[in-house]
Amino acid sequence: LRRVQGEVGPDLPVTVKCRIGVDDADSYAELKHFISTVHEVAGVRTFIIHARKAILKGLSPEDNRRIPPLKRAWVYALARDFPHCGFVLNGQVTGCHEAAAWLALER
């Protein structure tokens, strides 16, 4: 990621999109450690977080988009724990009213 940032230059940020976990690696502590490592080692400051974990053993890609529970609160917790980074919440917002409700939440 550092090499990519060097190639694109300082004016174009490099972002990372990830899920909140994979299979049994799905605790908030593990997610927080991942974000911290990517930020500190590679200098990434913007993260797009899909608020579901991925279950690679037993679920199809389609099922992974609807079966694992959403944990949107974890994205807000990341924003509190890493105030110097930006976080984009990704994961099944069903309409403008729901989006407005999530945006209205205090971080």
Short mmCIF file of C-alpha atoms in Angstrom, two decimals:
data_model
loop_
_atom_site.label_atom_id
_atom_site.label_comp_id
_atom_site.label_asym_id
_atom_site.label_seq_id
_atom_site.Cartn_x
_atom_site.Cartn_y
_atom_site.Cartn_z
CA LEU A 1 0.00 0.00 0.00
CA ARG A 2 2.88 2.34 0.72
CA ARG A 3 4.25 1.69 -2.76
CA VAL A 4 0.84 2.45 -4.30
CA GLN A 5 0.67 5.73 -2.36
CA GLY A 6 4.15 6.58 -3.63
CA GLU A 7 3.05 5.90 -7.21
CA VAL A 8 -0.12 8.00 -7.10
CA GLY A 9 1.40 10.82 -5.05
CA PRO A 10 0.28 12.62 -1.91
CA ASP A 11 -2.73 14.35 -3.47
CA LEU A 12 -4.59 11.12 -4.26
CA PRO A 13 -5.42 9.10 -1.16
CA VAL A 14 -5.18 5.33 -1.11
CA THR A 15 -8.19 3.71 0.54
CA VAL A 16 -8.83 0.22 1.89
CA LYS A 17 -12.17 -1.58 1.67
CA CYS A 18 -12.64 -4.51 4.02
CA ARG A 19 -15.16 -6.53 5.95
CA ILE A 20 -15.39 -6.45 9.74
CA GLY A 21 -14.00 -9.98 9.94
CA VAL A 22 -13.48 -13.30 8.20
CA ASP A 23 -14.66 -16.68 9.49
CA ASP A 24 -13.52 -17.01 13.12
CA ALA A 25 -11.38 -13.85 13.01
CA ASP A 26 -14.31 -11.62 13.83
CA SER A 27 -13.78 -9.76 17.10
CA TYR A 28 -13.75 -6.00 17.38
CA ALA A 29 -10.23 -6.24 18.84
CA GLU A 30 -9.01 -8.01 15.68
CA LEU A 31 -10.65 -5.43 13.43
CA LYS A 32 -9.16 -2.59 15.47
CA HIS A 33 -5.71 -4.20 15.25
CA PHE A 34 -6.06 -4.55 11.46
CA ILE A 35 -7.05 -0.90 11.04
CA SER A 36 -4.23 0.24 13.32
CA THR A 37 -1.66 -1.82 11.42
CA VAL A 38 -2.77 -0.67 7.96
CA HIS A 39 -2.86 2.94 9.12
CA GLU A 40 0.51 2.89 10.89
CA VAL A 41 2.45 0.74 8.40
CA ALA A 42 0.97 1.93 5.12
CA GLY A 43 -0.32 5.36 6.04
CA VAL A 44 -3.89 4.65 4.94
CA ARG A 45 -6.31 7.20 6.39
CA THR A 46 -9.59 6.27 4.68
CA PHE A 47 -11.34 2.94 5.16
CA ILE A 48 -14.54 1.66 3.56
CA ILE A 49 -15.94 -0.88 5.99
CA HIS A 50 -18.48 -3.47 4.90
CA ALA A 51 -20.30 -4.00 8.19
CA ARG A 52 -20.64 -7.79 7.82
CA LYS A 53 -18.05 -10.46 8.30
CA ALA A 54 -17.27 -12.84 5.46
CA ILE A 55 -17.92 -16.52 6.00
CA LEU A 56 -15.67 -18.22 3.48
CA LYS A 57 -16.37 -21.76 4.67
CA GLY A 58 -19.92 -22.60 3.70
CA LEU A 59 -21.56 -19.46 2.33
CA SER A 60 -21.75 -18.34 -1.27
CA PRO A 61 -20.85 -14.76 -2.19
CA GLU A 62 -24.56 -13.98 -2.49
CA ASP A 63 -25.31 -15.44 0.96
CA ASN A 64 -22.39 -13.48 2.42
CA ARG A 65 -24.15 -10.27 1.36
CA ARG A 66 -27.24 -11.05 3.45
CA ILE A 67 -26.74 -13.75 6.10
CA PRO A 68 -23.96 -12.58 8.44
CA PRO A 69 -25.43 -9.96 10.76
CA LEU A 70 -24.65 -6.31 10.17
CA LYS A 71 -22.57 -4.65 12.87
CA ARG A 72 -22.77 -1.02 11.86
CA ALA A 73 -22.01 0.10 15.41
CA TRP A 74 -18.48 -1.26 14.94
CA VAL A 75 -17.87 1.28 12.16
CA TYR A 76 -18.94 4.10 14.49
CA ALA A 77 -16.66 2.65 17.18
CA LEU A 78 -13.75 2.70 14.71
CA ALA A 79 -14.48 6.36 13.98
CA ARG A 80 -14.30 7.08 17.72
CA ASP A 81 -11.13 5.01 18.21
CA PHE A 82 -9.35 6.49 15.16
CA PRO A 83 -10.54 10.11 14.97
CA HIS A 84 -7.69 11.02 12.59
CA CYS A 85 -8.99 8.52 9.98
CA GLY A 86 -12.09 8.56 7.80
CA PHE A 87 -14.57 5.68 7.70
CA VAL A 88 -17.25 4.95 5.14
CA LEU A 89 -20.03 2.63 6.27
CA ASN A 90 -20.94 0.06 3.62
CA GLY A 91 -23.66 -2.53 4.09
CA GLN A 92 -27.30 -2.68 3.12
CA VAL A 93 -28.87 0.70 3.65
CA THR A 94 -32.36 0.21 2.26
CA GLY A 95 -33.34 3.79 1.52
CA CYS A 96 -32.87 7.48 2.14
CA HIS A 97 -34.77 7.45 5.47
CA GLU A 98 -32.54 4.73 6.87
CA ALA A 99 -29.43 6.52 5.58
CA ALA A 100 -30.56 9.76 7.22
CA ALA A 101 -31.14 7.95 10.51
CA TRP A 102 -27.64 6.47 10.46
CA LEU A 103 -26.09 9.82 9.55
CA ALA A 104 -27.91 11.45 12.46
CA LEU A 105 -26.32 9.13 15.02
CA GLU A 106 -23.70 10.67 17.20
CA ARG A 107 -20.27 9.20 16.83
#
